[in-house]
Amino acid sequence: MRALIPFKPSNVKSRLSPVLNPEERLELALCMLQDVVDAIRDSAVEEYSLLATEPIEGHPCIISPHGLNRALNEAFKEVSTPLVVVMSDLPLLKPHHIDEITSEDGVTIAPGRGGGTNVLYMRKPQRFEAHYYGASFLTHLDLARDKGIPARIYDSFYTSTDIDVPDDLVEVLLHGEGRTPRLLREWGFEIKTNEGRVKIQRK
Amino acid sequence: MRALIPFKPSNVKSRLSPVLNPEERLELALCMLQDVVDAIRDSAVEEYSLLATEPIEGHPCIISPHGLNRALNEAFKEVSTPLVVVMSDLPLLKPHHIDEITSEDGVTIAPGRGGGTNVLYMRKPQRFEAHYYGASFLTHLDLARDKGIPARIYDSFYTSTDIDVPDDLVEVLLHGEGRTPRLLREWGFEIKTNEGRVKIQRK
């Protein structure tokens, strides 16, 4: 089994700009990527590659100039093994999540908040297609049904937690155990308790 | 096994006021409560009560004038069976979640986003204490450790999805199957797809 991790370093994590400058956003993105790679390495996945627009130091990379869906769909055609596509901004991902997601036939989707597809597993990637962006969770479920492929939803709070906006960083501080919460704490981020949901603040 | 569902009808779900008027917010809150009750009724729970500040029609109620924590802690002292405390704003809750959460000894906590405790199961509620508000997820974990009670985290996207702010309604439309998504659709809510996370709009 193989894993593909799409990664695009240019203008990365722009919606975190209220709390992080461009250099910090890139450092955070690479740190979350490393947490994801660590989880994948300790799972049953045999080999991983980034799917990137340019080489990323320290990681095996498939380089494609195309957008996410086209790049993935070209990769799917060339893979003869089961394949799991894992987003790079899932710092709460653990090896057991990967192992559970990849344990059954057909297609398994771990949804992200707001309709995203955070992890997509395909036993036969040649039969499937990537349709990321928008409500891709629904699109991928519909596609599996149209193709007659059994589809399963993987229900996990930790795999649903992708990091896009400042409030998302709260979950890393509350639940994270990898490199990403350490980096955020080094930068002075801490949780701020009030009446509703916990927020972040930077010292 | 018993279930307690705290419910406070006054000024309910005030953070939804950008998209719903006070009457609609109360109707939504009662609808989500009914979805939660439906899930509990189809689980292994034998008996449920609301823990409320005033009687709520159609539901068995324990009435307490006190705040959430004091009201719960007084109830915990009087319960001799295992007890699960379930928030009333979890419209994606299913019976199997309740059954899995209540399957082990000690304490099990299903976190909400932003540090909340959405479901709290105690095999021996007399030994535990409620500390809701703020980062109650961490407080409850710490309390279990201090008391030497085994604590388990229940990792579910669906149980983590409590409905507080307009963006949360998206998850109900994307993933819900009960009464609450029907009510939102009747009111003209639909999902709006753009580049990032899906949003809601009202026709």
Coordinates of C-alpha atoms in Angstrom, one line a residue:
Chain A
M1 CA 0.0 0.0 0.0
R2 CA 1.1 3.5 -0.9
A3 CA 0.3 7.0 0.5
L4 CA 0.2 10.2 -1.4
I5 CA 0.4 13.5 0.5
P6 CA -0.5 16.6 -1.7
F7 CA 1.7 19.6 -0.6
K8 CA 1.9 23.1 -2.2
P9 CA 4.4 25.4 -0.5
S10 CA 3.4 28.6 -2.3
N11 CA 1.2 31.0 -0.2
V12 CA 0.5 28.1 2.1
K13 CA -2.1 28.3 4.9
S14 CA -3.0 31.9 3.9
R15 CA -6.1 31.9 6.2
L16 CA -3.7 31.7 9.1
S17 CA -2.3 35.1 8.2
P18 CA -4.2 36.9 11.1
V19 CA -1.8 35.1 13.5
L20 CA 1.3 34.0 11.5
N21 CA 3.6 35.7 9.0
P22 CA 4.4 33.9 5.7
E23 CA 7.7 32.3 6.9
E24 CA 5.9 31.0 10.0
R25 CA 3.0 29.7 7.9
L26 CA 5.5 27.7 5.8
E27 CA 7.3 26.4 8.9
L28 CA 4.0 25.3 10.4
A29 CA 2.9 23.6 7.2
L30 CA 6.2 21.7 7.0
C31 CA 5.9 20.8 10.7
M32 CA 2.3 19.4 10.2
L33 CA 3.5 17.6 7.1
Q34 CA 6.2 15.9 9.3
D35 CA 3.6 14.9 11.9
V36 CA 1.5 13.3 9.1
V37 CA 4.6 11.5 7.7
D38 CA 5.5 10.2 11.1
A39 CA 2.0 8.8 11.5
I40 CA 2.1 7.2 8.1
R41 CA 5.6 5.7 8.7
D42 CA 4.3 4.0 11.8
S43 CA 1.3 2.6 10.0
A44 CA 0.9 -0.3 7.6
V45 CA 1.7 2.0 4.6
E46 CA 4.8 0.7 2.8
E47 CA 5.8 3.8 0.8
Y48 CA 4.8 7.5 0.8
S49 CA 5.4 10.3 -1.6
L50 CA 4.5 14.0 -1.6
L51 CA 2.6 15.1 -4.6
A52 CA 4.0 18.6 -5.0
T53 CA 4.5 21.5 -7.4
E54 CA 8.2 21.6 -6.6
P55 CA 10.7 19.4 -4.7
I56 CA 10.4 19.4 -0.9
E57 CA 13.6 18.7 1.0
G58 CA 13.6 15.5 3.0
H59 CA 10.7 13.9 1.3
P60 CA 10.3 11.7 -1.8
C61 CA 8.3 13.8 -4.2
I62 CA 6.2 13.3 -7.3
I63 CA 6.3 16.6 -9.1
S64 CA 3.3 17.8 -11.1
P65 CA 2.7 21.3 -12.4
H66 CA -1.1 20.6 -12.5
G67 CA -3.8 21.5 -10.0
L68 CA -4.6 19.0 -7.2
N69 CA -7.3 17.0 -9.0
R70 CA -5.5 16.6 -12.3
A71 CA -2.3 15.7 -10.6
L72 CA -4.0 13.1 -8.4
N73 CA -5.9 11.6 -11.2
E74 CA -2.8 11.2 -13.3
A75 CA -1.2 9.5 -10.3
F76 CA -4.2 7.2 -9.7
K77 CA -3.8 5.8 -13.2
E78 CA -0.2 4.7 -12.6
V79 CA -0.7 3.0 -9.2
S80 CA -1.4 -0.7 -9.1
T81 CA -1.5 -1.0 -5.4
P82 CA -4.1 0.3 -2.8
L83 CA -3.6 4.0 -2.2
V84 CA -4.4 6.4 0.6
V85 CA -4.4 10.1 -0.1
V86 CA -3.7 12.1 3.1
M87 CA -3.9 15.8 3.5
S88 CA -0.8 17.4 4.9
D89 CA -2.5 19.5 7.6
L90 CA -3.7 16.8 10.0
P91 CA -1.5 17.2 13.0
L92 CA -3.7 15.0 15.2
L93 CA -3.4 12.0 12.8
K94 CA -2.2 8.8 14.4
P95 CA -0.9 5.5 12.9
H96 CA -4.0 3.6 14.0
H97 CA -6.2 6.0 12.0
I98 CA -4.4 5.1 8.8
D99 CA -4.6 1.4 9.7
E100 CA -8.3 1.6 10.4
I101 CA -9.1 3.7 7.3
T102 CA -7.2 1.3 5.0
S103 CA -8.6 -1.9 6.5
E104 CA -11.6 -2.5 4.2
D105 CA -12.4 -3.0 0.5
G106 CA -13.8 -0.3 -1.8
V107 CA -13.4 3.4 -0.8
T108 CA -13.1 4.9 2.7
I109 CA -13.4 8.6 3.3
A110 CA -12.5 10.5 6.5
P111 CA -14.4 13.8 6.3
G112 CA -13.0 17.2 7.3
R113 CA -15.0 20.0 8.7
G114 CA -16.9 22.0 6.1
G115 CA -17.4 19.1 3.6
G116 CA -13.7 18.3 2.9
T117 CA -12.1 14.9 2.3
N118 CA -9.2 14.7 4.7
V119 CA -8.2 11.1 4.1
L120 CA -9.3 9.1 1.0
Y121 CA -8.5 5.4 0.7
M122 CA -9.0 3.4 -2.4
R123 CA -8.4 -0.3 -2.7
K124 CA -8.3 0.2 -6.5
P125 CA -7.3 3.8 -7.3
Q126 CA -7.5 3.2 -11.1
R127 CA -11.3 2.8 -10.7
F128 CA -11.7 6.1 -8.8
E129 CA -11.3 9.8 -9.3
A130 CA -10.2 12.7 -7.2
H131 CA -12.7 15.6 -6.9
Y132 CA -11.3 17.8 -4.2
Y133 CA -12.5 21.3 -3.3
G134 CA -16.0 22.3 -2.3
A135 CA -18.1 19.6 -0.7
S136 CA -15.7 16.9 -1.9
F137 CA -16.9 14.6 0.9
L138 CA -20.3 14.4 -0.8
T139 CA -18.8 14.3 -4.3
H140 CA -16.6 11.4 -3.5
L141 CA -19.4 9.5 -1.8
D142 CA -21.7 10.1 -4.9
L143 CA -18.9 9.0 -7.2
A144 CA -18.4 5.8 -5.4
R145 CA -22.1 5.0 -5.5
D146 CA -22.2 5.9 -9.3
K147 CA -19.3 3.5 -9.9
G148 CA -20.8 0.7 -7.7
I149 CA -17.9 0.8 -5.3
P150 CA -18.7 0.2 -1.6
A151 CA -18.0 3.4 0.3
R152 CA -17.4 3.8 4.0
I153 CA -17.3 6.9 6.2
Y154 CA -14.5 7.0 8.8
D155 CA -15.8 8.8 11.8
S156 CA -13.0 10.5 13.8
F157 CA -12.6 13.9 15.4
Y158 CA -8.9 13.7 15.1
T159 CA -8.8 13.0 11.3
S160 CA -11.6 15.7 10.8
T161 CA -9.3 18.3 12.3
D162 CA -7.5 20.0 9.4
I163 CA -5.8 23.3 10.2
D164 CA -7.0 26.2 8.1
V165 CA -8.0 29.1 10.4
P166 CA -6.7 30.4 13.7
D167 CA -9.4 28.7 15.8
D168 CA -8.3 25.4 14.4
L169 CA -4.9 25.8 16.2
V170 CA -6.8 25.4 19.5
E171 CA -7.4 21.8 18.8
V172 CA -3.7 21.2 18.2
L173 CA -2.9 22.7 21.7
L174 CA -5.7 20.8 23.3
H175 CA -5.2 17.4 21.7
G176 CA -1.9 17.3 19.9
E177 CA 1.1 15.2 20.9
G178 CA 3.5 15.6 18.0
R179 CA 5.8 18.3 16.7
T180 CA 3.1 20.8 15.8
P181 CA 1.9 21.6 19.4
R182 CA 5.5 22.0 20.5
L183 CA 6.2 24.5 17.7
L184 CA 3.0 26.5 18.5
R185 CA 4.0 26.6 22.2
E186 CA 7.6 27.7 21.3
W187 CA 5.9 30.6 19.4
G188 CA 4.0 31.6 22.5
F189 CA 0.6 30.3 21.6
E190 CA -1.6 29.2 24.5
I191 CA -5.2 28.4 25.1
K192 CA -7.4 31.1 26.5
T193 CA -10.5 30.0 28.4
N194 CA -13.7 31.9 28.3
E195 CA -17.4 31.1 28.4
G196 CA -17.8 29.4 25.1
R197 CA -15.3 27.4 23.0
V198 CA -11.6 27.8 24.0
K199 CA -9.6 30.3 21.9
I200 CA -5.9 30.8 21.2
Q201 CA -3.8 33.7 22.2
R202 CA -0.1 34.5 21.5
K203 CA 2.0 35.9 24.3
Chain B
M1 CA -27.9 2.8 32.8
R2 CA -29.3 6.3 32.8
A3 CA -28.8 9.3 30.6
L4 CA -29.0 13.0 31.7
I5 CA -29.4 15.7 29.1
P6 CA -28.9 19.3 30.3
F7 CA -31.3 21.7 28.7
K8 CA -31.9 25.4 29.3
P9 CA -34.5 27.0 27.1
S10 CA -33.9 30.7 28.0
N11 CA -31.8 32.6 25.5
V12 CA -30.9 29.3 23.9
K13 CA -28.2 29.1 21.2
S14 CA -27.7 32.9 21.2
R15 CA -24.6 32.6 19.0
L16 CA -26.9 31.5 16.1
S17 CA -28.7 34.9 16.3
P18 CA -26.9 36.1 13.0
V19 CA -29.1 33.5 11.1
L20 CA -32.1 32.7 13.4
N21 CA -34.5 34.7 15.4
P22 CA -35.3 33.7 19.1
E23 CA -38.3 31.6 18.2
E24 CA -36.4 29.7 15.6
R25 CA -33.5 29.2 17.9
L26 CA -35.8 27.6 20.5
E27 CA -37.4 25.4 17.8
L28 CA -34.0 24.3 16.6
A29 CA -32.8 23.6 20.1
L30 CA -35.9 21.4 20.8
C31 CA -35.5 19.7 17.4
M32 CA -31.8 18.8 18.1
L33 CA -32.9 17.7 21.6
Q34 CA -35.4 15.3 20.0
D35 CA -32.7 13.9 17.7
V36 CA -30.5 13.3 20.7
V37 CA -33.4 11.6 22.6
D38 CA -34.1 9.4 19.6
A39 CA -30.5 8.3 19.5
I40 CA -30.5 7.6 23.2
R41 CA -33.8 5.7 23.0
D42 CA -32.4 3.3 20.4
S43 CA -29.2 2.7 22.5
A44 CA -28.7 0.5 25.6
V45 CA -29.7 3.4 27.9
E46 CA -32.7 2.4 30.0
E47 CA -34.0 5.7 31.1
Y48 CA -33.3 9.4 30.3
S49 CA -34.2 12.7 31.9
L50 CA -33.6 16.2 31.0
L51 CA -31.8 18.3 33.6
A52 CA -33.6 21.6 33.2
T53 CA -34.4 24.9 34.8
E54 CA -38.1 24.5 34.0
P55 CA -40.3 21.7 32.7
I56 CA -40.0 20.8 29.0
E57 CA -43.1 19.4 27.5
G58 CA -42.8 15.8 26.3
H59 CA -39.8 14.9 28.3
P60 CA -39.2 13.6 31.8
C61 CA -37.4 16.4 33.6
I62 CA -35.3 16.9 36.7
I63 CA -35.8 20.5 37.6
S64 CA -32.9 22.4 39.2
P65 CA -32.6 26.1 39.7
H66 CA -28.8 25.8 39.9
G67 CA -26.1 26.3 37.2
L68 CA -25.1 23.3 35.1
N69 CA -22.2 22.0 37.3
R70 CA -24.0 22.3 40.6
A71 CA -27.2 20.7 39.2
L72 CA -25.2 17.8 37.7
N73 CA -23.1 17.3 40.8
E74 CA -26.2 17.1 42.9
A75 CA -27.7 14.6 40.5
F76 CA -24.5 12.5 40.4
K77 CA -24.7 12.0 44.2
E78 CA -28.2 10.4 43.9
V79 CA -27.5 8.0 41.0
S80 CA -26.5 4.5 41.9
T81 CA -26.3 3.2 38.3
P82 CA -23.8 4.1 35.5
L83 CA -24.7 7.5 34.0
V84 CA -24.1 9.2 30.6
V85 CA -24.4 13.0 30.3
V86 CA -25.2 14.0 26.8
M87 CA -25.3 17.6 25.5
S88 CA -28.6 18.4 23.8
D89 CA -27.0 20.0 20.7
L90 CA -25.5 16.9 19.0
P91 CA -27.8 16.3 16.0
L92 CA -25.3 13.9 14.4
L93 CA -25.4 11.5 17.4
K94 CA -26.3 7.9 16.7
P95 CA -27.3 5.0 19.0
H96 CA -24.0 3.2 18.3
H97 CA -22.1 6.2 19.6
I98 CA -23.8 6.0 22.9
D99 CA -23.3 2.2 23.1
E100 CA -19.6 2.5 22.3
I101 CA -19.1 5.4 24.8
T102 CA -20.7 3.4 27.6
S103 CA -19.0 0.1 26.9
E104 CA -16.0 0.4 29.3
D105 CA -15.2 0.9 32.9
G106 CA -14.1 4.2 34.4
V107 CA -14.9 7.4 32.6
T108 CA -15.2 8.0 28.8
I109 CA -15.2 11.5 27.3
A110 CA -16.3 12.5 23.8
P111 CA -14.7 15.9 23.2
G112 CA -16.4 18.7 21.4
R113 CA -14.6 21.3 19.4
G114 CA -13.0 24.1 21.4
G115 CA -12.2 22.0 24.5
G116 CA -15.8 21.0 25.4
T117 CA -17.2 17.7 26.8
N118 CA -20.0 16.6 24.5
V119 CA -20.6 13.2 26.1
L120 CA -19.4 12.1 29.5
Y121 CA -19.9 8.6 30.7
M122 CA -19.2 7.5 34.3
R123 CA -19.5 3.9 35.5
K124 CA -19.7 5.3 39.0
P125 CA -21.0 8.9 38.9
Q126 CA -20.8 9.3 42.7
R127 CA -17.0 9.1 42.4
F128 CA -16.8 11.9 39.7
E129 CA -17.6 15.6 39.4
A130 CA -18.9 17.8 36.5
H131 CA -16.7 20.7 35.6
Y132 CA -18.3 22.0 32.4
Y133 CA -17.4 25.3 30.6
G134 CA -13.9 26.4 29.4
A135 CA -11.6 23.5 28.5
S136 CA -13.8 21.0 30.3
F137 CA -12.4 18.2 28.2
L138 CA -8.9 18.7 29.8
T139 CA -10.4 19.4 33.3
H140 CA -12.4 16.1 33.2
L141 CA -9.4 14.1 32.1
D142 CA -7.3 15.7 34.8
L143 CA -9.9 15.0 37.4
A144 CA -10.2 11.3 36.4
R145 CA -6.4 11.0 36.7
D146 CA -6.3 12.7 40.1
K147 CA -9.0 10.3 41.3
G148 CA -7.3 7.2 39.9
I149 CA -10.2 6.5 37.6
P150 CA -9.3 5.1 34.1
A151 CA -10.3 7.7 31.5
R152 CA -10.8 7.0 27.8
I153 CA -11.2 9.5 24.9
Y154 CA -13.9 8.7 22.4
D155 CA -12.8 9.9 19.0
S156 CA -15.7 10.7 16.8
F157 CA -16.4 13.5 14.3
Y158 CA -20.1 13.2 14.7
T159 CA -20.1 13.4 18.5
S160 CA -17.7 16.3 18.4
T161 CA -20.1 18.3 16.3
D162 CA -22.1 20.5 18.7
I163 CA -24.1 23.3 17.2
D164 CA -23.2 26.8 18.5
V165 CA -22.4 29.1 15.6
P166 CA -23.8 29.4 12.0
D167 CA -20.9 27.5 10.4
D168 CA -21.8 24.5 12.5
L169 CA -25.1 24.2 10.7
V170 CA -23.2 23.2 7.6
E171 CA -22.3 19.9 9.2
V172 CA -25.9 19.1 9.9
L173 CA -26.8 19.7 6.2
L174 CA -23.8 17.6 5.0
H175 CA -24.0 14.7 7.5
G176 CA -27.3 14.8 9.3
E177 CA -30.1 12.2 8.8
G178 CA -32.5 13.1 11.6
R179 CA -35.1 15.8 12.2
T180 CA -32.7 18.7 12.4
P181 CA -31.5 18.7 8.8
R182 CA -35.1 18.5 7.6
L183 CA -36.0 21.6 9.7
L184 CA -33.1 23.6 8.4
R185 CA -34.0 22.7 4.8
E186 CA -37.7 23.7 5.5
W187 CA -36.3 27.0 6.6
G188 CA -34.5 27.5 3.4
F189 CA -30.9 26.7 4.5
E190 CA -28.7 25.1 1.9
I191 CA -25.0 24.6 1.5
K192 CA -22.9 27.1 -0.5
T193 CA -19.8 25.7 -2.1
N194 CA -16.8 27.9 -2.6
E195 CA -13.0 27.5 -2.5
G196 CA -12.5 26.7 1.1
R197 CA -14.9 25.0 3.6
V198 CA -18.5 24.9 2.6
K199 CA -20.7 27.6 4.1
I200 CA -24.5 27.9 4.6
Q201 CA -26.9 30.3 3.0
R202 CA -30.6 30.9 3.5
K203 CA -32.9 31.3 0.5

